[in-house]
Coordinates of C-alpha atoms and ligand atoms in Angstrom, one line a residue:
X243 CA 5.7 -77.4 -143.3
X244 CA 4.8 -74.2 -145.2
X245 CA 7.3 -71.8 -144.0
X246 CA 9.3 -69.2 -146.3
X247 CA 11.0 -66.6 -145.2
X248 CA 11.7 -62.8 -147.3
X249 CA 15.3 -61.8 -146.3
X250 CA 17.3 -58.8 -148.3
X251 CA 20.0 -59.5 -150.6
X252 CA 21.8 -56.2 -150.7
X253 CA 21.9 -53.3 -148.5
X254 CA 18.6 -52.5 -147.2
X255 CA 15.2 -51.2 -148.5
X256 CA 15.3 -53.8 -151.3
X257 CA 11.3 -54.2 -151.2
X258 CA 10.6 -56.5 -148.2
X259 CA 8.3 -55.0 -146.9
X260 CA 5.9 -54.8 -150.4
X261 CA 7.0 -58.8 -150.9
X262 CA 6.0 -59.6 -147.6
X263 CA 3.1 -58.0 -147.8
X264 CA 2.0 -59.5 -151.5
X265 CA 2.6 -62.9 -149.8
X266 CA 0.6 -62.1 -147.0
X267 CA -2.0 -62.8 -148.7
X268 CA -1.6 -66.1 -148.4
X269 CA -0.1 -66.6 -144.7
X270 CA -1.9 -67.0 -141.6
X271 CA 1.2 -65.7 -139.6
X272 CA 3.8 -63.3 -140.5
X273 CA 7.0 -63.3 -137.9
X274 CA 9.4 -60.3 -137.7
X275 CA 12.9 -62.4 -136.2
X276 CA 15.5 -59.6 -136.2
X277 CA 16.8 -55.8 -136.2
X278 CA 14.4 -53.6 -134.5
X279 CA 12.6 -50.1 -135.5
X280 CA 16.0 -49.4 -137.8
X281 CA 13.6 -51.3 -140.0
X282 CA 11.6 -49.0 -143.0
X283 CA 9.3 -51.2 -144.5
X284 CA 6.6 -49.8 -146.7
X285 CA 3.6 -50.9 -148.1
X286 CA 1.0 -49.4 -150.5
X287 CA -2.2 -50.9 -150.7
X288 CA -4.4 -49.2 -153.2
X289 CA -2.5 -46.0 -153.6
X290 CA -2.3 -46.1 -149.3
X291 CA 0.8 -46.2 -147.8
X292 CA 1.5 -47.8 -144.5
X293 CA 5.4 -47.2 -143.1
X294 CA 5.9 -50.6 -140.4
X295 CA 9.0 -50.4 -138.4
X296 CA 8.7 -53.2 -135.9
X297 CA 5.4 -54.6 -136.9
X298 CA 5.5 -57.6 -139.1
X299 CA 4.4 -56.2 -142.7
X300 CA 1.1 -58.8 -142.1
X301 CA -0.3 -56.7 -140.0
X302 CA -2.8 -55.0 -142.7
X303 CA -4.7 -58.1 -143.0
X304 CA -7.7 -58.9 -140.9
X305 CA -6.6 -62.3 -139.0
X306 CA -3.1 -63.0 -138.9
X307 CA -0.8 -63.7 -136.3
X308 CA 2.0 -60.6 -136.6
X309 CA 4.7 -62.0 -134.1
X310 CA 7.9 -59.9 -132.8
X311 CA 10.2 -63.0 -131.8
X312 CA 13.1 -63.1 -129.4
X313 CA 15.4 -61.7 -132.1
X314 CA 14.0 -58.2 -132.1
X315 CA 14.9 -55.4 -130.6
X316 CA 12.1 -54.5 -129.1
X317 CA 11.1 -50.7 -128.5
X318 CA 7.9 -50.6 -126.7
X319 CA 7.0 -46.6 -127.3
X320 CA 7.7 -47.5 -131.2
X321 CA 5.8 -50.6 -131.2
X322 CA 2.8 -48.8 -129.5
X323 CA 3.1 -45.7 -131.9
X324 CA 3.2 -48.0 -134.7
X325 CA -0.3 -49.9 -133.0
X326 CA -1.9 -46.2 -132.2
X327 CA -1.3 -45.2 -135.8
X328 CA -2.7 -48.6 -137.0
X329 CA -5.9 -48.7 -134.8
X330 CA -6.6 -45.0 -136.4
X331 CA -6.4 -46.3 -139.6
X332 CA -8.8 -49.1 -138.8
X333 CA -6.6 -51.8 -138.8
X334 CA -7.0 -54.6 -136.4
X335 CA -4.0 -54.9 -134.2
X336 CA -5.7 -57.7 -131.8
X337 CA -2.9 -60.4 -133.7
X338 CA -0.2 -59.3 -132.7
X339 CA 2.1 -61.5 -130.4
X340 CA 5.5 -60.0 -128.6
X341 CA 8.1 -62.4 -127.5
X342 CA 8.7 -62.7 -123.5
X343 CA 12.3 -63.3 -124.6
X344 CA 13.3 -60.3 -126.8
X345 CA 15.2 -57.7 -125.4
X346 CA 13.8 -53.8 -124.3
X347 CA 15.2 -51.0 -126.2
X348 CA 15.8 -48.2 -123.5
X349 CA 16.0 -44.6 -123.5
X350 CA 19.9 -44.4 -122.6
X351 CA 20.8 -46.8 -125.9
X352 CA 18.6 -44.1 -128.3
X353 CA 21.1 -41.3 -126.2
X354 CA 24.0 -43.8 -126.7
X355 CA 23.7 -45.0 -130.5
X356 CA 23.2 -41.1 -131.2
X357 CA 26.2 -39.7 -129.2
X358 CA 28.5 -42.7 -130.0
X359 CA 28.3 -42.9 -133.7
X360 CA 28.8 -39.5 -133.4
X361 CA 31.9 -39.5 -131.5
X362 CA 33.9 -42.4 -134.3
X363 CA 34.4 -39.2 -136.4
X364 CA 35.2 -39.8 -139.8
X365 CA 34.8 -43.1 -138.7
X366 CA 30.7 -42.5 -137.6
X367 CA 28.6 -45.9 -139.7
X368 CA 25.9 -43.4 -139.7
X369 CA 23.5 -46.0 -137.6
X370 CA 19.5 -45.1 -137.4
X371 CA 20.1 -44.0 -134.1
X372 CA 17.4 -46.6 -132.8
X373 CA 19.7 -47.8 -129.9
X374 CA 19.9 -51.2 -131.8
X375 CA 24.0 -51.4 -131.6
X376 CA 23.5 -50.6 -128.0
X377 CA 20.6 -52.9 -126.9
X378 CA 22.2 -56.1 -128.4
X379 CA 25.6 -55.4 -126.6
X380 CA 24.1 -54.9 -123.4
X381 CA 22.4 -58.5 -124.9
X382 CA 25.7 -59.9 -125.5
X383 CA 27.0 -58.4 -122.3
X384 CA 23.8 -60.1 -120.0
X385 CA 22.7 -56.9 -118.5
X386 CA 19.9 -56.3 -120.7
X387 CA 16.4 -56.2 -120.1
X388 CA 14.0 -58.5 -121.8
X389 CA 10.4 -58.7 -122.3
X390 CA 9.7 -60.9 -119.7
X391 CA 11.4 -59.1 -117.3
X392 CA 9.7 -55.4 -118.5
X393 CA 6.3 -56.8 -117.9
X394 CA 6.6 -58.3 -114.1
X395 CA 6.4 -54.9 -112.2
X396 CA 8.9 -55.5 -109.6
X397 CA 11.7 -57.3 -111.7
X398 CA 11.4 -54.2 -113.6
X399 CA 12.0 -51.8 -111.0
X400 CA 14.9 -53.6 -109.6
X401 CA 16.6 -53.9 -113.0
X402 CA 16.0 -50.3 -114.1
X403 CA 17.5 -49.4 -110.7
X404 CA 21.1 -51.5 -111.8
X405 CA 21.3 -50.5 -115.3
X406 CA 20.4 -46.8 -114.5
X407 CA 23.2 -46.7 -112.4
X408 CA 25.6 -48.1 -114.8
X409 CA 24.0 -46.1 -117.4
X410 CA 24.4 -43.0 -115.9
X411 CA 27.7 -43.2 -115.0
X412 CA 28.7 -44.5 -118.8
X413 CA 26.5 -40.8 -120.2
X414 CA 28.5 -38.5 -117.9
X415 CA 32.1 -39.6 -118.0
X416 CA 31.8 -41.1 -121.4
X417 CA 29.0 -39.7 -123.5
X418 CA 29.2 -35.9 -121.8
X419 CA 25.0 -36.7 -121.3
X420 CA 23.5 -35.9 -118.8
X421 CA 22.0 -38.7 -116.7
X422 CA 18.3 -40.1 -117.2
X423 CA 16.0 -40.1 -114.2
X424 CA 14.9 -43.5 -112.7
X425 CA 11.6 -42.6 -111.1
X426 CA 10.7 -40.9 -114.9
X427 CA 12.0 -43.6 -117.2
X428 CA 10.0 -46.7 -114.7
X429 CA 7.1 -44.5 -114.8
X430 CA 7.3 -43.9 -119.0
X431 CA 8.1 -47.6 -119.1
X432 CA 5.5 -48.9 -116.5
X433 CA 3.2 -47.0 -118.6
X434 CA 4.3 -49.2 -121.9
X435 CA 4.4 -52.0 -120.2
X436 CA 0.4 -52.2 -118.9
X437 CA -0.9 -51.6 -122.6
X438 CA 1.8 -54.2 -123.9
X439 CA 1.1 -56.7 -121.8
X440 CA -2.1 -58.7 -123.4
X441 CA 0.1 -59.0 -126.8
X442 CA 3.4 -60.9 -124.6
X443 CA 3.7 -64.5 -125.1
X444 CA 6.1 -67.6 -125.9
X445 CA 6.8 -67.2 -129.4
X446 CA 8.7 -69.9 -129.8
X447 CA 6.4 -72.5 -128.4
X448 CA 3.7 -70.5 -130.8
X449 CA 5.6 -70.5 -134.0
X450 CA 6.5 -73.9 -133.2
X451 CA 2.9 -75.2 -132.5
X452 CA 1.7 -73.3 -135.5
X453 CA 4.5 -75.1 -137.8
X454 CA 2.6 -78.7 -136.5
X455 CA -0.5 -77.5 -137.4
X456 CA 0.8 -76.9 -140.9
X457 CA 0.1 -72.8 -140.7
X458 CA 1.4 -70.9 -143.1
X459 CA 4.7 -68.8 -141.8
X460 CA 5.9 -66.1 -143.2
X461 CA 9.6 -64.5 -141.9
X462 CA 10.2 -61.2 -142.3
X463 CA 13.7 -60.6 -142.7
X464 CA 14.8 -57.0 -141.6
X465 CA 18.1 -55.2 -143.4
X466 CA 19.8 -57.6 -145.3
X467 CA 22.8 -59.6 -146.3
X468 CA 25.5 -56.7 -146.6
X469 CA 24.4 -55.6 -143.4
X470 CA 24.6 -58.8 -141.4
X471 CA 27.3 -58.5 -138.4
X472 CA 29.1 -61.2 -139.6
X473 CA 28.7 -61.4 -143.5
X474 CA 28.2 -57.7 -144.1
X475 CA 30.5 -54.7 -144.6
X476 CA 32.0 -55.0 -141.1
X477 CA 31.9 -52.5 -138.9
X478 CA 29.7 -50.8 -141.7
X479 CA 26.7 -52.9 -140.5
X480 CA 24.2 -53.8 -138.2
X481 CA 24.0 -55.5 -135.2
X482 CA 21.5 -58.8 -135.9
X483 CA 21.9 -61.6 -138.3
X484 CA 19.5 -60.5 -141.6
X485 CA 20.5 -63.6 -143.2
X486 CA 18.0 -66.8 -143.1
X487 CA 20.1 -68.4 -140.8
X488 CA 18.7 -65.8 -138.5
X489 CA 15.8 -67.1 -138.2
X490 CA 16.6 -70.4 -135.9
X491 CA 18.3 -67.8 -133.4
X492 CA 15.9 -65.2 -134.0
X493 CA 12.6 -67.1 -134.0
X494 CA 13.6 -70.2 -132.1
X495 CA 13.2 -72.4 -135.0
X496 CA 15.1 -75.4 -136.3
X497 CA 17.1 -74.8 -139.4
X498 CA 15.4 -77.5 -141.2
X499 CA 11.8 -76.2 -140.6
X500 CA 12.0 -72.9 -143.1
X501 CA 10.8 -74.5 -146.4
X502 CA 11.4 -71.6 -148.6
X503 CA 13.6 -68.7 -148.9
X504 CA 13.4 -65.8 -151.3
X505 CA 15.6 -63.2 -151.7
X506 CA 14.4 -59.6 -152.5
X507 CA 16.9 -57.8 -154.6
X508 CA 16.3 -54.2 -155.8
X509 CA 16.8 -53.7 -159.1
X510 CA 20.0 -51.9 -158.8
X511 CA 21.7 -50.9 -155.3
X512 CA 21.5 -48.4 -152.6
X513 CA 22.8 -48.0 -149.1
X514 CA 22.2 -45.6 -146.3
X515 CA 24.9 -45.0 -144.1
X516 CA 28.9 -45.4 -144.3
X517 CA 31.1 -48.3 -145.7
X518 CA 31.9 -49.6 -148.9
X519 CA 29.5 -50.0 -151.6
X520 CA 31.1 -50.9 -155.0
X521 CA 28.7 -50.1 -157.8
X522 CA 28.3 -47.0 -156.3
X523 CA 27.8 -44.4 -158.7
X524 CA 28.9 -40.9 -158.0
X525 CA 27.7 -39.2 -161.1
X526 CA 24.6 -38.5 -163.3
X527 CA 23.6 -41.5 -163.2
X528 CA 23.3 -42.1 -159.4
X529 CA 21.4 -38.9 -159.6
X530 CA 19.2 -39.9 -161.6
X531 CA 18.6 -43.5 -159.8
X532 CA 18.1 -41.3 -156.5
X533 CA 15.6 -39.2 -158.3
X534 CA 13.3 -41.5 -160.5
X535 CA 13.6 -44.2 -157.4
X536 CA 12.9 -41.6 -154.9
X537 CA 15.5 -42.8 -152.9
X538 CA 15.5 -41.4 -149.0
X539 CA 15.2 -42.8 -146.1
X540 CA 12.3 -44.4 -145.0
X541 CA 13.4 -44.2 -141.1
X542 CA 15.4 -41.1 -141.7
X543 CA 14.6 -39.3 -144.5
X544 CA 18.4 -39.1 -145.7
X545 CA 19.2 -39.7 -149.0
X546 CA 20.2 -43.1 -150.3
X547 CA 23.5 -43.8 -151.7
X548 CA 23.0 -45.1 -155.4
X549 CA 24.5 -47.4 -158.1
X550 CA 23.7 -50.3 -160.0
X551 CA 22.9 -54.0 -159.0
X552 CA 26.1 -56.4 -157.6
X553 CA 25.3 -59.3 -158.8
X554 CA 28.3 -60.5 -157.0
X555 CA 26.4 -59.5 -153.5
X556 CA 23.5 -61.2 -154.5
X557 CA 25.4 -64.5 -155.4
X558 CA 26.8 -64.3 -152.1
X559 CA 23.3 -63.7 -150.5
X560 CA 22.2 -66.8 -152.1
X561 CA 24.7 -68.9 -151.0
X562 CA 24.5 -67.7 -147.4
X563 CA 20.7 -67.7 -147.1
X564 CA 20.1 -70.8 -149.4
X565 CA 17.8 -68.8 -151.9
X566 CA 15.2 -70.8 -153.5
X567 CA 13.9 -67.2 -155.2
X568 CA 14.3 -64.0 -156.2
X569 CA 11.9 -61.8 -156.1
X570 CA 13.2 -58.2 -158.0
X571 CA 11.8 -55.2 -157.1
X572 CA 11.8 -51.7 -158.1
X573 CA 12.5 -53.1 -162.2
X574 CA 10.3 -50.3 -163.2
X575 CA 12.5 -47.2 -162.2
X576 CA 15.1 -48.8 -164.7
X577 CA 12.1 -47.9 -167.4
X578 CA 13.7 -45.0 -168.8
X579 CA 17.7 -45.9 -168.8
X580 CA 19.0 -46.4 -172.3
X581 CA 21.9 -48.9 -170.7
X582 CA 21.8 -50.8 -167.7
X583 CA 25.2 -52.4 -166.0
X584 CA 25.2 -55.0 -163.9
X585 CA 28.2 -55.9 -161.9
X586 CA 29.1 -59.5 -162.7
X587 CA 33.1 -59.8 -161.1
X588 CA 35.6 -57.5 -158.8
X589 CA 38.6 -56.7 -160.1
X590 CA 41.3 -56.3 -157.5
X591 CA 45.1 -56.2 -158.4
X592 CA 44.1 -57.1 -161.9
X593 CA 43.1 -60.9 -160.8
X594 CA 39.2 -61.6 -160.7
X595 CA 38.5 -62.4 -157.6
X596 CA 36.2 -65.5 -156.6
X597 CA 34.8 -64.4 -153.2
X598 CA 32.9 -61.2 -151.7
X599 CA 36.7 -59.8 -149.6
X600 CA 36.8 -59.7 -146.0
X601 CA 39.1 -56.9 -146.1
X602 CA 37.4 -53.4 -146.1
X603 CA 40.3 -52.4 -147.5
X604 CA 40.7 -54.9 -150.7
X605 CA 36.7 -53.9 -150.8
X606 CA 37.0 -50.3 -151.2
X607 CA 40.1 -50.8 -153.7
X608 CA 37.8 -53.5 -156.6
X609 CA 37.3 -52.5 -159.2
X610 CA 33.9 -53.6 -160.4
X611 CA 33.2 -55.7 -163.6
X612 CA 30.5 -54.6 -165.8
X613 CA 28.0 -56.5 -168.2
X614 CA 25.8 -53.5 -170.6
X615 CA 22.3 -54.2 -171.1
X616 CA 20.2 -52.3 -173.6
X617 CA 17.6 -50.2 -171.8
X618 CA 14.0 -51.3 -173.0
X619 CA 12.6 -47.4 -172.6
X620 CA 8.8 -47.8 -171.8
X621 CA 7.0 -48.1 -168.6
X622 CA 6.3 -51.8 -167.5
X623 CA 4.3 -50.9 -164.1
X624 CA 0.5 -52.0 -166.4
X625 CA 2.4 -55.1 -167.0
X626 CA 1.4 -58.6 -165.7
X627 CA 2.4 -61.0 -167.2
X628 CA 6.3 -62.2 -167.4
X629 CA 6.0 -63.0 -171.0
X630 CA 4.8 -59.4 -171.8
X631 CA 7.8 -57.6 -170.0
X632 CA 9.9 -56.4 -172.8
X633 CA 12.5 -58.7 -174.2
X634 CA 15.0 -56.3 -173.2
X635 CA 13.8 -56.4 -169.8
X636 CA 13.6 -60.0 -169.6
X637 CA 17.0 -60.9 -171.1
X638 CA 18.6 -58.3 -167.7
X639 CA 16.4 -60.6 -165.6
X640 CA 17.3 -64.0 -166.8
X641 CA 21.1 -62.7 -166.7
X642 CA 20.7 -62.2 -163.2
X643 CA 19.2 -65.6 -162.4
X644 CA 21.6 -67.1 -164.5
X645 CA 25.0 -65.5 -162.8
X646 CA 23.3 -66.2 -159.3
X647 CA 21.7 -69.5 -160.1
X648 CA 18.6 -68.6 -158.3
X649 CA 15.1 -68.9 -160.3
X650 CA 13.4 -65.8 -160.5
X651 CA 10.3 -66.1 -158.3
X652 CA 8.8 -62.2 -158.5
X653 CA 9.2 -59.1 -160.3
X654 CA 7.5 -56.1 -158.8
X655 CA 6.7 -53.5 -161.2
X656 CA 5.5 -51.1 -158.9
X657 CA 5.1 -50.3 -154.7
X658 CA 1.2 -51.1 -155.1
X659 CA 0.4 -55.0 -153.8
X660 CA -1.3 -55.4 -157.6
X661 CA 1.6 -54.3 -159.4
X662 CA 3.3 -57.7 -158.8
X663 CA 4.3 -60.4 -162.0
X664 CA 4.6 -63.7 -160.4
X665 CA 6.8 -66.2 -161.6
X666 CA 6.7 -69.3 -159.0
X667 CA 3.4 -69.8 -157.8
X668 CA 3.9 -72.3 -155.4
X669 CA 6.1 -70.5 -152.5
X670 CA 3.6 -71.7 -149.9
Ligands
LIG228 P1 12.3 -52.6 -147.3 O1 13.0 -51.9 -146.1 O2 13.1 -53.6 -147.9 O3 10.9 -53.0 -146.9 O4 12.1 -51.4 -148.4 P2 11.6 -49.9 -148.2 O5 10.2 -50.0 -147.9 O6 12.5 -49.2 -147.2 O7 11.9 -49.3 -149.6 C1 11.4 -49.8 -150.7 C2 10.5 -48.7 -151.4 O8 10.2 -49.1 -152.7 C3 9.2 -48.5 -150.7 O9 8.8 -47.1 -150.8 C4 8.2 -49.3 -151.5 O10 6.9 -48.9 -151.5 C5 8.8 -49.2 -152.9 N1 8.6 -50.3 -153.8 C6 8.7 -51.7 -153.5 N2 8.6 -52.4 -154.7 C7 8.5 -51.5 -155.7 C8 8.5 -51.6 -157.1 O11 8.5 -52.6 -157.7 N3 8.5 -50.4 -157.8 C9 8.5 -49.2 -157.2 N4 8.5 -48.1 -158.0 N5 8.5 -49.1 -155.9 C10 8.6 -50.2 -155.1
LIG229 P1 15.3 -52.2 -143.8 O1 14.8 -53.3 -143.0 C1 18.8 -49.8 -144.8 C2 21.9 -49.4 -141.8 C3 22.1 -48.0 -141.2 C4 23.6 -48.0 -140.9 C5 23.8 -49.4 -140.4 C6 23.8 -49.6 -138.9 O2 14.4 -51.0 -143.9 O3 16.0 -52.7 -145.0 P2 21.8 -49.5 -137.1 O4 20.9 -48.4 -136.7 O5 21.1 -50.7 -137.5 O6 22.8 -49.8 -136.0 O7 22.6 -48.9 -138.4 O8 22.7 -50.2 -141.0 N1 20.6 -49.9 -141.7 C7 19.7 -50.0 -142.7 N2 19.9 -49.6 -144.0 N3 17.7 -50.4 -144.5 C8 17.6 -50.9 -143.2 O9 16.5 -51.6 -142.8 C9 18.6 -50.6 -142.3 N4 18.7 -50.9 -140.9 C10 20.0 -50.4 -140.6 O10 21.8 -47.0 -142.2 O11 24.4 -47.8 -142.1
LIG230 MG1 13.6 -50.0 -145.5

């Protein structure tokens, strides 16, 4: 059963996207299983960059199955951008497989994920504005629309009719919008639905079958760990489960059936949006981490909070996803830092505490523990081998396996597919 799955250890924007895509090469089926076009993945093949929101980050080669399980929050004008931009670029998007079961992102959730985070105030979690809060609760709360439902014409129109109705009501009196048009969104949304409808299918009974036949799987985890809805920063988070565990709700598969896991985990840390973030670092140094990492938004182009790596976060990644790997990305914007801290403990009340704190509160008052590492000042994107990284390099590497007790599996040294150092070759 060749299944592993790429799942974020931190905050976001770790480097999924590039991992997924190196190990690509060797799957026959790539499966996004949560979060929606909140997503920013990014791949560079040959200098080319390709920005995937909902597609699965398989999509660039020839052959595979790219499947958008039940999980997703599925935005049909995105997903067909996403294919239109694709198809110009020559890329073959006949592989691509939508789950009947995932649920429709609609206009009124974009209006409502915009307006609502909005109106918290100071207490806004800066979302994406996507309308992924919005589609899931109307998940949770059974009036939403799914796939299935989008693609049968008349079940459509009868189920825009009842939520617009709701809907509209909520935007006046609560969101001061005004109200959408039915005839204009079924039309929009008829229009989606006869180009999507070829790629809809069971997923799960795919997946499922393809698992029997000994395929290789690949599970594309979206956000990550910190972002969860139940492990993450709560309410600073998301509204899908990042973690690998999200995979047999997401993808309709049992627990036991994902051979692999591997955790991406960005070099240092970043995080878009409010909530706490300990190793922030308000200072030069952030600066410089946003500037030599380039750090904005790939969805929104705002800039990402900076600071350097929690090891503690990723510990708690690993025990909550099961890692089997880490695959560190992004080692090479550390090339020209003269120290390097990693967070190793949070000090809270002067005790050390053991676990990541439920309390926001306790959260935002640790104090972060620091181990120094020695800067190894040279570029390291050429390099390709583990054993000719600096020793510098290698020692912050191995200290970061060692406190999380996860082997180190990948080190990207750069955003281009080649500029990968692979430690575990056998993750398939
Ligand atoms: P994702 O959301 O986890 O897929 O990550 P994003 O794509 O949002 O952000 C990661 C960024 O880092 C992208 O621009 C990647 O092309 C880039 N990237 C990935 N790995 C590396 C690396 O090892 N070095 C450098 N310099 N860039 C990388
Ligand atoms: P990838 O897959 C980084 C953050 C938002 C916000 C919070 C809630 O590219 O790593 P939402 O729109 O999901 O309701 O926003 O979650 N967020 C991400 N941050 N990377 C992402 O995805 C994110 N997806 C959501 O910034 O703080
Ligand atoms: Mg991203």
């Amino acid at each position: 059963m060749p299944t592993v799955n790429v799942t974020g250890t931190q905050w976001g924007d770790e480097g999924k996207g590039k991992i997924v895509d190196y190990l690509a090469q060797q799957a026959e089926t790539v499966v996004r299983y949560g979060g929606g076009s909140n997503a920013g993945h990014t791949v560079a093949v040959n200098g080319e960059e390709y920005k995937l929101r909902l597609l699965p980050s398989g999509i660039l080669y020839k052959g595979t199955h790219n499947v958008i399980a039940n999980g997703v929050a599925f935005d049909p004008e995105v997903v067909l951008q996403e294919m239109d931009a694709m198809k110009a670029r020559g890329i073959d998007v006949s592989g691509i497989r939508i789950s009947n079961r995932a649920h429709v992102v609609m206009p009124y959730h974009r209006i409502m994920d915009g307006v609502g985070d909005e109106k918290r105030g100071k207490n806004k979690i800066g979302t994406t504005k996507r309308g992924i809060g919005p589609c899931y609760m109307d998940k949770a709360n059974r009036i939403g629309i799914r796939v299935c439902d989008f693609i049968d014409k008349e079940e459509f129109a009868r189920r825009l009719k009842e939520n617009i109705e709701i809907k509209n009501h909520e935007l006046q009196e609560i969101y001061d919008h005004e109200p959408l048009d039915y005839e204009a969104v079924l039309a929009e949304y008829e229009g989606y639905a006869d180009r999507l409808r070829p790629y809809v299918c069971d997923t799960i009974a795919l997946i499922n079958r393809e698992i029997d036949e000994g395929r290789k799987i690949l599970f594309e985890g979206a956000q990550a760990t910190m972002l969860d809805i139940d492990y993450g920063t709560y309410p600073y988070v998301t509204a899908s489960h990042p973690v690998s565990g999200g995979i047999t709700v997401g993808a309709g598969v049992a627990p036991k059936r994902i051979d692999t896991v591997v955790g991406v985990v960005k070099a240092y840390c970043t995080r878009v949006g409010a909530g706490p973030f300990p190793t922030e670092q308000l200072n030069d140094i952030g600066d410089k981490l946003r500037e030599a990492g380039h750090e904005y938004g790939t969805v929104t182009g705002r800039p990402r909070r900076t600071g350097w790596l929690d090891a503690c976060v990723v510990r708690y990644a690993a025990q909550l996803s099961g890692l089997d790997y880490l695959a560190i990305t992004r080692l090479d914007i550390l090339d020209a830092f003269d120290e390097i801290k990693v967070c190793t403990g949070y000090k809270y009340k002067g005790e050390i505490l053991d676990e990541i704190p439920a309390s926001l509160k306790v959260l935002a008052e640790v104090e972060p523990v620091y181990e120094t590492f020695p800067g190894w000042n040279q570029s390291i994107t050429k390099i390709r081998k583990y054993d000719d990284l600096p020793e510098k390099c290698r020692k912050y590497l191995e200290r970061i396996a060692d406190f999380t007790g996860v082997p180190l599996g990948i080190v990207s040294v750069g955003p281009n597919r080649d500029e990968t150092i692979v430690i575990a070759e056998d993750m398939f």
